[in-house]
Coordinates of C-alpha atoms in Angstrom, one line a residue:
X1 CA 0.0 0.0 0.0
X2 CA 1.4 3.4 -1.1
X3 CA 2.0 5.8 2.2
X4 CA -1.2 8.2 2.5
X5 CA -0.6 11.6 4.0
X6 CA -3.4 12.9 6.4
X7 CA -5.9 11.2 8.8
X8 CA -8.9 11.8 6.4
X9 CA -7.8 10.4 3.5
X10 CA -5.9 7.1 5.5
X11 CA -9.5 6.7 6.9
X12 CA -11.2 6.8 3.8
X13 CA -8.5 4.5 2.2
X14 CA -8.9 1.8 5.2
X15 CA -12.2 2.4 5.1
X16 CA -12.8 0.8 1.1
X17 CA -10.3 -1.8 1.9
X18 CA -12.4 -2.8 4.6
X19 CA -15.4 -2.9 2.4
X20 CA -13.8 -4.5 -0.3
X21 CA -12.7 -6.9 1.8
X22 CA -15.4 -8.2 3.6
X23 CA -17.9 -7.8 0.4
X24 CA -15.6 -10.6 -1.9
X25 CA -12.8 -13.2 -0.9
X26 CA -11.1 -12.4 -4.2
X27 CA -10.0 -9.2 -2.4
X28 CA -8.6 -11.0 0.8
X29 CA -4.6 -9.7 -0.2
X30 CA -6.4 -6.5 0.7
X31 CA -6.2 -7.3 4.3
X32 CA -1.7 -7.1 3.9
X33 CA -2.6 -3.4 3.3
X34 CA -4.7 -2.4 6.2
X35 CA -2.5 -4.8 8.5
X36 CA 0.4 -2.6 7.1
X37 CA -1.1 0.7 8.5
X38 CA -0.5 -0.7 11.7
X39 CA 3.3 -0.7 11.3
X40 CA 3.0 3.5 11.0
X41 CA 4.2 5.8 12.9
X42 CA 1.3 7.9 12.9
X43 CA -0.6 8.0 16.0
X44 CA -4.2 8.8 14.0
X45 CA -3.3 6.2 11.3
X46 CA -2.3 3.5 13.8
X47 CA -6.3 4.6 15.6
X48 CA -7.5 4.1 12.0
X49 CA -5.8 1.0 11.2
X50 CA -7.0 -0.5 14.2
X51 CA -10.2 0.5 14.2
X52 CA -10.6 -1.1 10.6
X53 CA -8.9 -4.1 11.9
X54 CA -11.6 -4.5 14.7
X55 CA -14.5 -4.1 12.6
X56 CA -12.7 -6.6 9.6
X57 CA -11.6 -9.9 12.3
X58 CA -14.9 -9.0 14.4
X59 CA -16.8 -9.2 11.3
X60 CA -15.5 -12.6 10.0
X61 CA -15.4 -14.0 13.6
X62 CA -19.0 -13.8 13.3
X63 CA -19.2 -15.4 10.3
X64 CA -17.3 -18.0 10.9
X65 CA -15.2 -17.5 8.5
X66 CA -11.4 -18.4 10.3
X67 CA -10.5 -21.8 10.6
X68 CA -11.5 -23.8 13.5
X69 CA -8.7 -25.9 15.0
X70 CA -5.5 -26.5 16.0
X71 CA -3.9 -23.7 13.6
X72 CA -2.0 -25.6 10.7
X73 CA 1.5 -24.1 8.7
X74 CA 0.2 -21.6 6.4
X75 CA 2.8 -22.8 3.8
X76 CA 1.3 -26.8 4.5
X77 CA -1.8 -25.7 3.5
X78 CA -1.0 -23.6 0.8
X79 CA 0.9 -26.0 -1.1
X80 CA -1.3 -28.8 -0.1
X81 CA -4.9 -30.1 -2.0
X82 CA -7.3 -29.0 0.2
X83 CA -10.6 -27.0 -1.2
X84 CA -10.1 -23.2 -1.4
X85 CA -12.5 -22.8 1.4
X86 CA -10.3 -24.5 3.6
X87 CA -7.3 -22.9 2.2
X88 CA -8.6 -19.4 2.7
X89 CA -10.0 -19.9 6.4
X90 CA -6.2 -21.2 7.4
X91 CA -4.5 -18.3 5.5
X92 CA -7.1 -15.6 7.1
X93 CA -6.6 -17.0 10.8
X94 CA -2.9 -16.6 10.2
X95 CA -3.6 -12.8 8.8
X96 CA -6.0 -12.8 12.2
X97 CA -3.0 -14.2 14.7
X98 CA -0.6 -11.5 12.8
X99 CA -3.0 -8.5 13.4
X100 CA -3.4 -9.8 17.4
X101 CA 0.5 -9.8 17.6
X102 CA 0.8 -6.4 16.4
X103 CA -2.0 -5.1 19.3
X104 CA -0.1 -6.7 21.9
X105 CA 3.0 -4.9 20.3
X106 CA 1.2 -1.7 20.1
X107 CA 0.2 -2.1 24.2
X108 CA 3.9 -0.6 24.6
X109 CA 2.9 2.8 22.0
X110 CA 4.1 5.9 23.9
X111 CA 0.5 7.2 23.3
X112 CA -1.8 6.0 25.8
X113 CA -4.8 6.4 23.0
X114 CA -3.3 4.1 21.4
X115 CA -2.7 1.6 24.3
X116 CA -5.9 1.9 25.0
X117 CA -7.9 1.4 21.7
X118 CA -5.4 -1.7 21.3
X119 CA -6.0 -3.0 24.3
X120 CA -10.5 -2.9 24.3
X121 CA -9.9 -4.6 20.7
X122 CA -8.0 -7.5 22.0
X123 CA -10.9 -7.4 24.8
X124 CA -13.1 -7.1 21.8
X125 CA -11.4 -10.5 19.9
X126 CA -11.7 -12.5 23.7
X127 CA -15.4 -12.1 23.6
X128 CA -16.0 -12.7 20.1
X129 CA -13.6 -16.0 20.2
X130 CA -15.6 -17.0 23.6
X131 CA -19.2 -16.7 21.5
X132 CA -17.5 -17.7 18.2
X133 CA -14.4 -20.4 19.5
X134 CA -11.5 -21.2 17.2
X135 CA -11.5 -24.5 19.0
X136 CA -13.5 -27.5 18.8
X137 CA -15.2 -28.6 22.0
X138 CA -13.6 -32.0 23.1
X139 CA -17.1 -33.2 24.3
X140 CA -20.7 -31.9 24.5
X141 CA -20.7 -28.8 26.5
X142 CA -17.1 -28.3 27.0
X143 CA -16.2 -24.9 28.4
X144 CA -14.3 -22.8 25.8
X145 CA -12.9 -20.0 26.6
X146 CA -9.8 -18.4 24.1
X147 CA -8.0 -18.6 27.1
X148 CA -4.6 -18.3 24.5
X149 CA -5.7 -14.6 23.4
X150 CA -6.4 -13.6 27.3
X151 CA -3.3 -14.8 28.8
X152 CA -1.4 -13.4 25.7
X153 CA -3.1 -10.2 26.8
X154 CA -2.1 -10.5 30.8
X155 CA 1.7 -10.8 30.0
X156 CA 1.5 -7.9 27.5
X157 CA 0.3 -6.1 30.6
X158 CA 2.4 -7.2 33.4
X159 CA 5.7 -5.4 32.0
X160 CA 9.1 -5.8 32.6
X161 CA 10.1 -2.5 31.5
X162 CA 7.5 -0.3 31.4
X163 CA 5.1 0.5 34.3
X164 CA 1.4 0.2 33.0
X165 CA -0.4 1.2 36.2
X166 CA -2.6 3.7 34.3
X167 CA -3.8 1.1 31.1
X168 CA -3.7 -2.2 34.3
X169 CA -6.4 1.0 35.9
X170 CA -8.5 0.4 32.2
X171 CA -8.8 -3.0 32.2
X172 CA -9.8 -2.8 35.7
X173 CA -13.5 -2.7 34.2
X174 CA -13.4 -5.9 32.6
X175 CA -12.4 -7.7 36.0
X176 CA -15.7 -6.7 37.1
X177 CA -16.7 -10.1 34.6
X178 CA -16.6 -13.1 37.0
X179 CA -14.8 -15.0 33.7
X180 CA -12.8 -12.2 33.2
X181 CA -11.8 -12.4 36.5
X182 CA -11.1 -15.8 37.0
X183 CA -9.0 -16.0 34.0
X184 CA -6.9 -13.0 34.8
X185 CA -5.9 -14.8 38.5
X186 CA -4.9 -18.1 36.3
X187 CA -3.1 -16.2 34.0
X188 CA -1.1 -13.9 36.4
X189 CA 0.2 -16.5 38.1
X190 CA 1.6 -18.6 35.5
X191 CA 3.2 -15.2 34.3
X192 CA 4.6 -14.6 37.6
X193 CA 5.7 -18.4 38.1
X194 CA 7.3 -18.1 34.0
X195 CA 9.4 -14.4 35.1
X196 CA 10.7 -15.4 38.6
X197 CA 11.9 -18.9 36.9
X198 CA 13.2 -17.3 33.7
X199 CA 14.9 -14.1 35.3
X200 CA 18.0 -14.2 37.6
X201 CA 17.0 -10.6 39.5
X202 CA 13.3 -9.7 38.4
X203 CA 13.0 -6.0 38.1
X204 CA 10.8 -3.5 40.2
X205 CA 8.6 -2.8 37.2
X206 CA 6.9 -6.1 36.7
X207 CA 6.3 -6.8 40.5
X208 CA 4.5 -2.9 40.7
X209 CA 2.7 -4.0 37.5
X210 CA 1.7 -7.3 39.0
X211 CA 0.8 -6.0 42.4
X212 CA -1.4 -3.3 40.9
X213 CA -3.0 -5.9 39.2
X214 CA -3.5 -8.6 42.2
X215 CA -5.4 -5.6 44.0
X216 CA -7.6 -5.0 41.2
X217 CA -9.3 -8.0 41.8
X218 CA -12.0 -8.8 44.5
X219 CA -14.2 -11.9 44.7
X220 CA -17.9 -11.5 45.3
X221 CA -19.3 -12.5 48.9
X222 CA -21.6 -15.1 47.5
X223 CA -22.1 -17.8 45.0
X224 CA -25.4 -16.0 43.9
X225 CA -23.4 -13.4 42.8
X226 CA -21.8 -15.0 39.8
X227 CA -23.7 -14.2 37.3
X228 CA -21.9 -11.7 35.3
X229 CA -20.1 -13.1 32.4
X230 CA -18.4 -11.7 29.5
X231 CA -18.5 -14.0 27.1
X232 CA -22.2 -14.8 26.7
X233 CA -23.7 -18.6 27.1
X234 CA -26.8 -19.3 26.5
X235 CA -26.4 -21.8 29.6
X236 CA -24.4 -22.0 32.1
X237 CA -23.3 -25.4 33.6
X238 CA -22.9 -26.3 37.3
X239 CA -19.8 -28.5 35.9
X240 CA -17.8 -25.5 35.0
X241 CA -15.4 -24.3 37.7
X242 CA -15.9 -21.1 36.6
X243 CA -19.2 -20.9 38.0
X244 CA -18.2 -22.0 41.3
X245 CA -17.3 -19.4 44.1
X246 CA -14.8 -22.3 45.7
X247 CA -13.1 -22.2 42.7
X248 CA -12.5 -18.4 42.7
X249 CA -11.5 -18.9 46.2
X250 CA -9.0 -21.5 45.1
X251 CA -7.6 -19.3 42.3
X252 CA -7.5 -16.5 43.9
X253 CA -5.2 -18.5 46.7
X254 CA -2.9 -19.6 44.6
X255 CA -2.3 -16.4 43.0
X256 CA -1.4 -14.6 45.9
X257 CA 0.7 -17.3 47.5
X258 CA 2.7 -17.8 44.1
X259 CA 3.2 -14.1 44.5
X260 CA 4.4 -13.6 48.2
X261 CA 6.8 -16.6 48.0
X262 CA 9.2 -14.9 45.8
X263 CA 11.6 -12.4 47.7
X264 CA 10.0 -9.2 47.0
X265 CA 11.1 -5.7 47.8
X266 CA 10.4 -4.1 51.2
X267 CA 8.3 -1.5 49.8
X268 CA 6.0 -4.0 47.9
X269 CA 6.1 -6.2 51.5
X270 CA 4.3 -2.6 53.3
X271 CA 1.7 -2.1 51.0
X272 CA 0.6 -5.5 50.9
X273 CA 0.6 -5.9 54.4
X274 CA -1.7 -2.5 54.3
X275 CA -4.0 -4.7 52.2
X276 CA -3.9 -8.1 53.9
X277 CA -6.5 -8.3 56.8
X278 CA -9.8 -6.8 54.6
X279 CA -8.3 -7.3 50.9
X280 CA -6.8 -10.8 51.1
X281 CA -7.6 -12.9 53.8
X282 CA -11.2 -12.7 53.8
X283 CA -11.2 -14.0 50.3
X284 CA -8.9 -16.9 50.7
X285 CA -9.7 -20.8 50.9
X286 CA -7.4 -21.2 53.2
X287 CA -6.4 -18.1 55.2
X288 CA -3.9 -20.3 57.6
X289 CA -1.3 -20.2 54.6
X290 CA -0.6 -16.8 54.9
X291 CA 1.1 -17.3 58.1
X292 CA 4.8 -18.3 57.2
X293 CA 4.7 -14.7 54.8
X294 CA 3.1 -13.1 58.2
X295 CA 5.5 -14.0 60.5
X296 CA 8.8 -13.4 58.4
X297 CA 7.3 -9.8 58.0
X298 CA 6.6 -9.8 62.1
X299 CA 9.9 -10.8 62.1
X300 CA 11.8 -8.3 59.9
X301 CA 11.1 -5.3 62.8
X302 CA 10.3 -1.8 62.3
X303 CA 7.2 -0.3 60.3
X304 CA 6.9 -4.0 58.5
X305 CA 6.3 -5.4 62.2
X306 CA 3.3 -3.0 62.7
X307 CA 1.7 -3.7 59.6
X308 CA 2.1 -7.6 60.2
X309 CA 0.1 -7.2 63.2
X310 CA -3.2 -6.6 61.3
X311 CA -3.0 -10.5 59.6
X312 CA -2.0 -11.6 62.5
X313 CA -4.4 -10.4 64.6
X314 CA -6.8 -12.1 62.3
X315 CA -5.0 -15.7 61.7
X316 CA -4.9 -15.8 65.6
X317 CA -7.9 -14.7 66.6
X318 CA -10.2 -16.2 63.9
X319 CA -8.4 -19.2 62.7
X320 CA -6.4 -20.5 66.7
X321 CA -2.7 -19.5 65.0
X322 CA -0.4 -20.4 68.4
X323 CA 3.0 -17.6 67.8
X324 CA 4.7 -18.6 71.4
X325 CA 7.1 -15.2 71.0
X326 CA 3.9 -13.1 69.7
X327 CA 3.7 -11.1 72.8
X328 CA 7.5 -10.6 73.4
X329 CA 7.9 -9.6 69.0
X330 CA 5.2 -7.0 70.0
X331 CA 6.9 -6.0 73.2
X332 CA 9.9 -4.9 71.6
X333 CA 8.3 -2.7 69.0
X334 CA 7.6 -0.6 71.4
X335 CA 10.3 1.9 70.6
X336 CA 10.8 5.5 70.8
X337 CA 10.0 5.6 66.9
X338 CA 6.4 4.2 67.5
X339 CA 4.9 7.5 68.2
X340 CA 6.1 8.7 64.8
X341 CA 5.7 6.5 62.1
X342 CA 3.0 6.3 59.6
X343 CA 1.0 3.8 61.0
X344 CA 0.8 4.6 64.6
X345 CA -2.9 4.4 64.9
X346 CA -3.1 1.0 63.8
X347 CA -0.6 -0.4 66.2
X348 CA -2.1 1.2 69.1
X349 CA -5.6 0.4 68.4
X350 CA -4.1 -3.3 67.4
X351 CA -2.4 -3.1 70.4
X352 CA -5.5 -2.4 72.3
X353 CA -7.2 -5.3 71.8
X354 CA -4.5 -7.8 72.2
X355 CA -3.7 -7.1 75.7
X356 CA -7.4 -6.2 76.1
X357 CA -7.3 -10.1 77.8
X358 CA -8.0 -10.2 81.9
X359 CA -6.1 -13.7 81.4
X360 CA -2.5 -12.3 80.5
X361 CA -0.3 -12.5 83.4
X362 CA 0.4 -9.2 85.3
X363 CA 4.0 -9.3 84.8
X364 CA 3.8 -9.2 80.7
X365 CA 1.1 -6.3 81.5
X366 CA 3.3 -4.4 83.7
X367 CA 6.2 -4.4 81.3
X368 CA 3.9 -3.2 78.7
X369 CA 2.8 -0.3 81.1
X370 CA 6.0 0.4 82.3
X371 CA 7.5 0.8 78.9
X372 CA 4.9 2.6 77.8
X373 CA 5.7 5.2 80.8
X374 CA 9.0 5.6 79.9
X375 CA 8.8 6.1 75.8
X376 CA 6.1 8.6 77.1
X377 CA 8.4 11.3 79.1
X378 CA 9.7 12.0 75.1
X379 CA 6.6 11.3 73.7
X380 CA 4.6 14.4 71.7
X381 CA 1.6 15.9 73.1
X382 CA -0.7 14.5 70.0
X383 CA 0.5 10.9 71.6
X384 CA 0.2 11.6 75.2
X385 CA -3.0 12.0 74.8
X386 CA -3.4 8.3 74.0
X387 CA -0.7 6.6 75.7
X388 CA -1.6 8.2 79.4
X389 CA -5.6 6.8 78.8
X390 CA -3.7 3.5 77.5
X391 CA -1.7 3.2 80.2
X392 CA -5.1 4.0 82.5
X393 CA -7.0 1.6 80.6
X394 CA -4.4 -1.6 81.5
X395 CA -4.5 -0.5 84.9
X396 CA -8.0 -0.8 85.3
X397 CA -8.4 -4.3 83.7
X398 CA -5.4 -5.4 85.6
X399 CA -5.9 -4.8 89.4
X400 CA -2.5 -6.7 90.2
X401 CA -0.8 -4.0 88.3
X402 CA -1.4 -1.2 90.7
X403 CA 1.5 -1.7 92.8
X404 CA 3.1 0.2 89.9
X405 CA 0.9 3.1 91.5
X406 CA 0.7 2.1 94.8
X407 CA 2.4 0.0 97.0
X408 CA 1.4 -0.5 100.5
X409 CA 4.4 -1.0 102.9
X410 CA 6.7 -1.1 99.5
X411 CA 10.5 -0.6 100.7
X412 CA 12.1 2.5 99.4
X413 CA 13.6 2.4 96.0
X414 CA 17.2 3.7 95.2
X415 CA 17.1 2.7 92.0
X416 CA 14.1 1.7 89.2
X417 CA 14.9 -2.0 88.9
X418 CA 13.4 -1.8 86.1
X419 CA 15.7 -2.7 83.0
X420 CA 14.1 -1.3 79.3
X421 CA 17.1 -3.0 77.9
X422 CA 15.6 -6.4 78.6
X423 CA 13.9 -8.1 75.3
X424 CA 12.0 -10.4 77.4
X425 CA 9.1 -8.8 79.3
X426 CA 9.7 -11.9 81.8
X427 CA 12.9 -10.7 83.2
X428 CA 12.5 -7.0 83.1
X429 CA 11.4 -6.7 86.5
X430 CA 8.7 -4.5 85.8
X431 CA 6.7 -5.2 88.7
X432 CA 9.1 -4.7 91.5
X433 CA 9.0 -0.7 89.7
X434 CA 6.5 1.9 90.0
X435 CA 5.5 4.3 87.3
X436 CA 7.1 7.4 88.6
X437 CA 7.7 8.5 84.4
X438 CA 3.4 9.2 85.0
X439 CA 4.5 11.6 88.1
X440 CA 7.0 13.6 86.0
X441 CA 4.4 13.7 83.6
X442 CA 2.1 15.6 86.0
X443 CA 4.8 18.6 85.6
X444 CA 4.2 18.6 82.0
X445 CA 4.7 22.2 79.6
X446 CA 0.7 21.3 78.1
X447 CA -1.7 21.7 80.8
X448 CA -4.5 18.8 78.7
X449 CA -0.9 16.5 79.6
X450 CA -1.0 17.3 82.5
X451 CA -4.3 16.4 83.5
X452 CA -4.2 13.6 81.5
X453 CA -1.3 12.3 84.0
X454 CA -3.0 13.4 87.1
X455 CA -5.9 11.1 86.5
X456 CA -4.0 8.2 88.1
X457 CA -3.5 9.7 91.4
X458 CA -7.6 9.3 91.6
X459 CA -9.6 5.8 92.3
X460 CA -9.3 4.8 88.3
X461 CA -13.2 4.6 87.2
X462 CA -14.3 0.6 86.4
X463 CA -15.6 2.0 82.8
X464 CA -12.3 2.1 80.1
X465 CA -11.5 5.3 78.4
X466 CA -11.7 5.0 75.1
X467 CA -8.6 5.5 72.9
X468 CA -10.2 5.9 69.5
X469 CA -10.4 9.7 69.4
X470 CA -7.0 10.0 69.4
X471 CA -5.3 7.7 67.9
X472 CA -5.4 9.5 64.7
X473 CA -4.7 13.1 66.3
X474 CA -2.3 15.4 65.2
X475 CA 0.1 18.0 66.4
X476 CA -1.8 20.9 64.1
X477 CA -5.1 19.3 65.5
X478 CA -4.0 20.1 69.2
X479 CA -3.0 23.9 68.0
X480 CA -6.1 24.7 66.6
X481 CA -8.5 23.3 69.3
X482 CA -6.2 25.7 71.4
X483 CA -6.5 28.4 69.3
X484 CA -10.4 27.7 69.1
X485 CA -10.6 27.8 73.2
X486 CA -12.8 30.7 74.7
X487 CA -10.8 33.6 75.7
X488 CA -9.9 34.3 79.6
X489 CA -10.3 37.4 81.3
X490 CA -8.6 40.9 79.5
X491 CA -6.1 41.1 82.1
X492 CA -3.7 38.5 82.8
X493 CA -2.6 38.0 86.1
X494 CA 1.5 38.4 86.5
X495 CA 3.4 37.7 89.6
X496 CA 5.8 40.8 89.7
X497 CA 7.6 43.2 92.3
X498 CA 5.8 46.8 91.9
X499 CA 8.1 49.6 91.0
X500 CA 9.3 51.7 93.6
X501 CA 10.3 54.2 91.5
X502 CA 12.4 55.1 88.1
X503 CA 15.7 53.5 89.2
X504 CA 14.3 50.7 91.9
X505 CA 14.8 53.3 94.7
X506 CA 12.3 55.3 96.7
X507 CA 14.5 58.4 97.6
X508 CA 16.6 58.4 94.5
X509 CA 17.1 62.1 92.8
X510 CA 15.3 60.7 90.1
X511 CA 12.4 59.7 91.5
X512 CA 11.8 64.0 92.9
X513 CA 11.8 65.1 89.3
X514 CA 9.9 62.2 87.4
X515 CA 7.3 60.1 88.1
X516 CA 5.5 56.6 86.7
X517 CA 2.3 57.2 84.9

């Protein structure tokens, strides 16, 4: 085909192709022209091209006019004896695979038009090859599904090189498909399985593609709710697992464990963690398999630790997980850093409910006080405000802690024997200490902090305080709530010595010419 200059008349020459195409078989060399306007490089005439190309293969899918079958050499058949039917359905599937190449090719343009546009045709050819397969049914109501085309698709999307959040956030839409769905979790994890095998060091790029697409999909709640296919049947079969909610359950499984077993990067590890207890282990068959990627991230410390605990938290409470050094891992988080990372509200309130327990022995709950005492003499104000009710709050469900507070006939202490350098909460000797970090506290610049700390000299109430309001507060929270408070009286009282004159003397020479207005 001789180059064409200008979107209009491209269009118009596609366009007749097209036409003449479809209308007679003699003009099937036609079809090497429009497949060459997808080689341009002009963005409007690769839109064209592919455009024609979508309306030309959609047309003869339809048809049923592409060979049906295990795809023959085009050069066998040519050469062979077979009728010219049969020659020109092999020779037009082949023209059919070379235009579906070229759209994955195209899935890499630098215009994201163009990405897009290539990548709804392809979704375009997957539901027409579902109604219309290109395979024959091994027996009488086989599921077909052209599951070739779709996973062809998936590994065009899940990059090495290239990061494709924005076109993985298009073909979010089509997960919404139960089939879709299911097909994409199969086919994503044998891409995943093929790159970690294939590649020494996998790069950055295709485990962000990968995870952006993992966390596009979500599984219904119920088996009633697959119903939503997107290749049309005209019935569906209880014998196809794609019909089954188990079977999403199962896929869905296997696709996140083939994904977390591979030694992924540490920012990847935080953000699934962020997703694991509503996102992930609701939806698995088997949630207990999550725990050896659970506890090597409990295990790895710092901010990883504290997301950990969510999963955890879940496995142990809802599926009997036994982690004998659970309470001493937590224990040590409890650093000076705690009150400033990202995720402090969710430790806290996770924190919360595990030692919410009247059956944990008083010395693990008095090293858990008493550390939380001393972190809080450098603690902000914002975290204060939670720690000293926290701190309250395990005092009240733990009566045999309140020899921290008071201790009748207690022998004087030199020393605190208590050692914040122990890592086991066992031998810290917490409970021979008293919590005289919540005295010094009383002195505190922030009169709220203050009073906060002073509640402990009272009878402690038998209702908790509830930490919830603020384990989220801030620093510029605090400073406007001040600002916001009602203003005190015009004059502020001031503890001074009144002047006794200009100089500080009574009978200074000064003080007979001038005097203080």
């Amino acid at each position: 085909m001789e180059r064409v200059f200008g979107p209009g008349v491209a269009r118009r020459t596609l366009g007749r192709l097209l036409e003449a195409v479809l209308a007679s078989r003699a003009e099937a060399n036609a079809v090497f022209d429009i497949l060459a306007v997808l080689q341009s490089e002009d963005q409007e005439e690769i839109q064209d091209a592919v455009r024609a190309c979508s309306r030309l293969f959609g047309a003869l899918l339809e048809r049923g006019e592409l060979f049906v079958g295990q795809l023959p050499p085009e050069e066998t058949v040519m050469a062979g004896s077979q009728g010219a039917t049969r020659k020109y359905k092999v020779w037009m599937r082949h023209r059919y695979q070379s235009c579906c190449n070229r759209l994955m090719e195209l899935l890499a343009h630098p215009s994201f038009q163009v990405k897009e546009l290539a990548l709804s045709t392809l979704m375009k050819f997957v539901q027409l090859e579902g109604a219309h397969p290109l395979e024959k049914p091994k027996w009488e109501g086989n599921y077909l599904f052209p599951r070739q085309l779709f996973k062809s698709v998936v590994d065009s999307l899940l990059s090495l090189e290239e990061d494709r959040s924005l076109l993985l956030s298009q073909f979010r839409e089509y997960l919404e498909h139960d089939d879709i769905r299911y097909h994409t979790m199969q086919a994503a994890s044998d891409t995943v399985a093929r790159v970690a095998n294939g590649h020494p060091e996998v790069p950055l790029t295709f485990w962000n593609n990968v995870f952006t697409l993992l966390c596009a999909v979500s599984l219904p709640r119920q088996e009633s709710d697959i119903s939503n296919f997107y290749v049309k049947h005209a019935v569906l079969s209880d014998k196809w697992k794609v019909t089954h909610l188990k079977e999403h359950r199962r896929a869905f499984q296997l696709m996140w464990l083939g994904f977390l077993k591979h030694k992924l990067p540490l920012s990847l590890c935080k953000k699934v963690l962020v997703i694991m207890h509503d996102s992930i282990l609701p939806h698995l068959a088997q949630p207990s398999l999550m725990i050896d990627f659970l506890t090597r991230a409990y295990d790895i410390g710092g901010a990883v630790s504290l997301l950990a605990l969510n999963g955890l938290f879940i496995l142990i409470h809802k599926h009997n997980l036994e982690y004998p050094e659970f309470y001493r891992k937590l224990y040590g988080l409890l650093d000076p850093s705690v009150f400033h990372v990202k995720y402090r509200a969710r430790f806290f309130h996770l924190a919360d409910l595990f030692l919410s327990s009247s059956h944990l022995p008083a010395y693990l709950v008095a090293a858990f006080t008493k550390r939380l005492s001393r972190l809080a003499l450098t603690a902000p104000p914002e975290a204060l405000f939670m720690v000293l009710p926290f701190i309250c709050n395990l005092l009240r469900r733990h009566p045999a802690c309140r020899v921290l507070v008071h201790r009748p006939r207690g022998p004087e202490l030199d020393v605190d024997p208590y050692d914040p350098n122990e890592e086991d909460p066992a031998k810290s000797r917490a409970l021979e200490s008293s919590l005289w970090e919540i005295q010094a506290l009383q002195q505190h610049y922030h009169p709220e902090v203050s009073k906060a700390a002073s509640v402990i000299n009272q009878v402690l109430s038998v209702p908790e305080v509830s930490i919830a309001p603020f384990l989220e507060l801030t620093a510029f929270e605090i400073f406007e709530r001040d600002l916001k408070k009602k203003k005190g009286p015009e004059t502020v009282p001031l503890e001074f010595i009144p002047a006794r004159g200009l100089l500080g003397q009574r009978d200074d020479l000064c003080n007979q010419h001038f005097t203080l207005s």
